[in-house]
Amino acid sequence: MTVNDQIVSEYLDRLYECARSLSRSQVEELMTDVRGHVAAAIAEAGRDDEATVRTVLDRLGTPEDIVAAAVGEVSAVPPVIESGTADSARTRNWGWREAVAVALLVPGAFFAPIVGPLTGIAFAWSSEVWDKGTKRFAYVIGTVGVALPLFLFAAGVSLFTATSDQMGSFISNAPVISGNVAPTGRVPSVVGMSEEDATRALAKAGFAVIKDYQASDSVPLGRVISMDPAGGTQNGWSVSVRIIISIG
Amino acid sequence: MVAEPNDRVMTGLRRGVLEYCVLALISEGESYAFDIVRELGERGLVTSEGTIYPMLSRLRKDGLVSTYWMESESGPPRRYYKLSEQGAAVLRAFTADWQNFSSAVNALLHTSMKGE
């Protein structure tokens, strides 16, 4: 791993760490976008020296800034206003349905596990006073009331049966990211290929390609003499691959 | 560090209009995320380029833009953005609002300048 690879990896690691509060799909998308941005910027510059890489990362902003923006986007108000908003914003008095729903949703979860919250959801849903948002909230509370005892029960059973070995492998699998441009992609081997084929293969695998040219007695003109990192390397977060092409 | 009042105002204004600037850029043609981000950076509309990506992601979730992937000759596969019909409607509505808003503000600012 070169120094510049390390700078990029550290940046992406930090971003990944900061992004823990986001949902899994958000994290995946963000990591893919940011890594793709860095690779594209390096590919555009045609260089991956330290100054270039640092400029690219400076312009991106700190991982903390990016994650703060992502957190802000989640709670942003959708730009299209629902037609029913004016009506639903009006507050009206609760009737017996609403009172029963609240009683079943919260204390009901303790006195009558599962059945209580389920019935509570049904009452909440039939309310003519509550708007959609409130009903959805009641639904979420009710679902938690149903799911929590089930989850606790299941957790109790699995704790009892799971061996420490299984728990270990579960934890180590957790941070793997999949996606269209896998950040943990394997570097394809392109030694001996033509410049064009090699560039295409590496680009397809998600890497920015940095080219150097060198004279060679053994490798024909236009073919790849060597590459760094080597083909087959599991490349972590790094974004660029350097290839040396023969000029004959 | 506490921002100067002027900086704070400009940050707020930028934040408010940024997503419409993004929609306007995308409306000029199907665009590559990297180009959108660079363009906004070069126009001084955004200081941390990386903060645009979460916004693009949200615009996609809200159905204002759609995305697709294309392979690139020299770098990783590229995500392209395209304005949806809903996105075009939102952009049109904002454009009209903005024109009213900015001309009202401009008129007041001109008046106050004459008064000095």
Short mmCIF file of N, CA, C and O in Angstrom, two decimals, chain A residues 35 181-188 205 207 232-238:
data_model
loop_
_atom_site.label_atom_id
_atom_site.label_comp_id
_atom_site.label_asym_id
_atom_site.label_seq_id
_atom_site.Cartn_x
_atom_site.Cartn_y
_atom_site.Cartn_z
N ARG A 35 -16.20 7.23 -2.42
CA ARG A 35 -15.07 6.50 -2.99
C ARG A 35 -15.03 6.71 -4.50
O ARG A 35 -13.97 6.93 -5.09
N VAL A 181 -20.13 -0.73 -6.80
CA VAL A 181 -18.69 -0.53 -6.86
C VAL A 181 -18.14 -0.96 -5.52
O VAL A 181 -18.07 -0.19 -4.60
N ALA A 182 -17.82 -2.24 -5.42
CA ALA A 182 -17.41 -2.78 -4.13
C ALA A 182 -16.12 -2.14 -3.68
O ALA A 182 -15.12 -2.19 -4.38
N PRO A 183 -16.12 -1.50 -2.51
CA PRO A 183 -14.89 -0.88 -2.03
C PRO A 183 -13.86 -1.91 -1.62
O PRO A 183 -12.68 -1.60 -1.54
N THR A 184 -14.29 -3.11 -1.35
CA THR A 184 -13.33 -4.14 -0.97
C THR A 184 -13.03 -5.03 -2.17
O THR A 184 -12.80 -6.20 -2.05
N GLY A 185 -13.07 -4.44 -3.37
CA GLY A 185 -12.91 -5.22 -4.60
C GLY A 185 -11.53 -5.82 -4.75
O GLY A 185 -10.54 -5.31 -4.24
N ARG A 186 -11.49 -6.93 -5.47
CA ARG A 186 -10.23 -7.58 -5.79
C ARG A 186 -9.67 -6.90 -7.03
O ARG A 186 -10.40 -6.60 -7.96
N VAL A 187 -8.37 -6.64 -7.02
CA VAL A 187 -7.75 -6.00 -8.18
C VAL A 187 -7.55 -7.04 -9.28
O VAL A 187 -6.90 -8.05 -9.05
N PRO A 188 -8.14 -6.84 -10.47
CA PRO A 188 -7.94 -7.84 -11.53
C PRO A 188 -6.50 -7.78 -12.05
O PRO A 188 -5.91 -6.70 -12.10
N ALA A 205 -13.65 -2.53 -12.56
CA ALA A 205 -13.56 -3.01 -11.18
C ALA A 205 -13.60 -1.87 -10.17
O ALA A 205 -13.58 -2.09 -8.97
N PHE A 207 -11.52 1.09 -10.16
CA PHE A 207 -10.27 1.77 -9.82
C PHE A 207 -9.93 2.87 -10.81
O PHE A 207 -10.23 2.78 -11.99
N GLY A 232 -5.03 -9.62 -8.05
CA GLY A 232 -5.48 -10.59 -7.05
C GLY A 232 -5.46 -10.03 -5.64
O GLY A 232 -6.04 -10.61 -4.74
N THR A 233 -4.85 -8.84 -5.46
CA THR A 233 -4.83 -8.24 -4.13
C THR A 233 -6.23 -7.84 -3.73
O THR A 233 -6.98 -7.28 -4.52
N GLN A 234 -6.56 -8.11 -2.47
CA GLN A 234 -7.83 -7.63 -1.93
C GLN A 234 -7.55 -6.21 -1.47
O GLN A 234 -6.76 -6.00 -0.56
N ASN A 235 -8.15 -5.24 -2.14
CA ASN A 235 -7.56 -3.90 -2.04
C ASN A 235 -8.17 -2.95 -1.02
O ASN A 235 -7.90 -1.76 -1.05
N GLY A 236 -8.98 -3.43 -0.11
CA GLY A 236 -9.51 -2.53 0.93
C GLY A 236 -10.22 -1.33 0.34
O GLY A 236 -10.99 -1.46 -0.58
N TRP A 237 -9.89 -0.15 0.85
CA TRP A 237 -10.58 1.06 0.40
C TRP A 237 -9.87 1.74 -0.76
O TRP A 237 -10.33 2.74 -1.25
N SER A 238 -8.68 1.26 -1.14
CA SER A 238 -7.88 2.11 -2.03
C SER A 238 -8.52 2.25 -3.40
O SER A 238 -9.30 1.42 -3.84
#
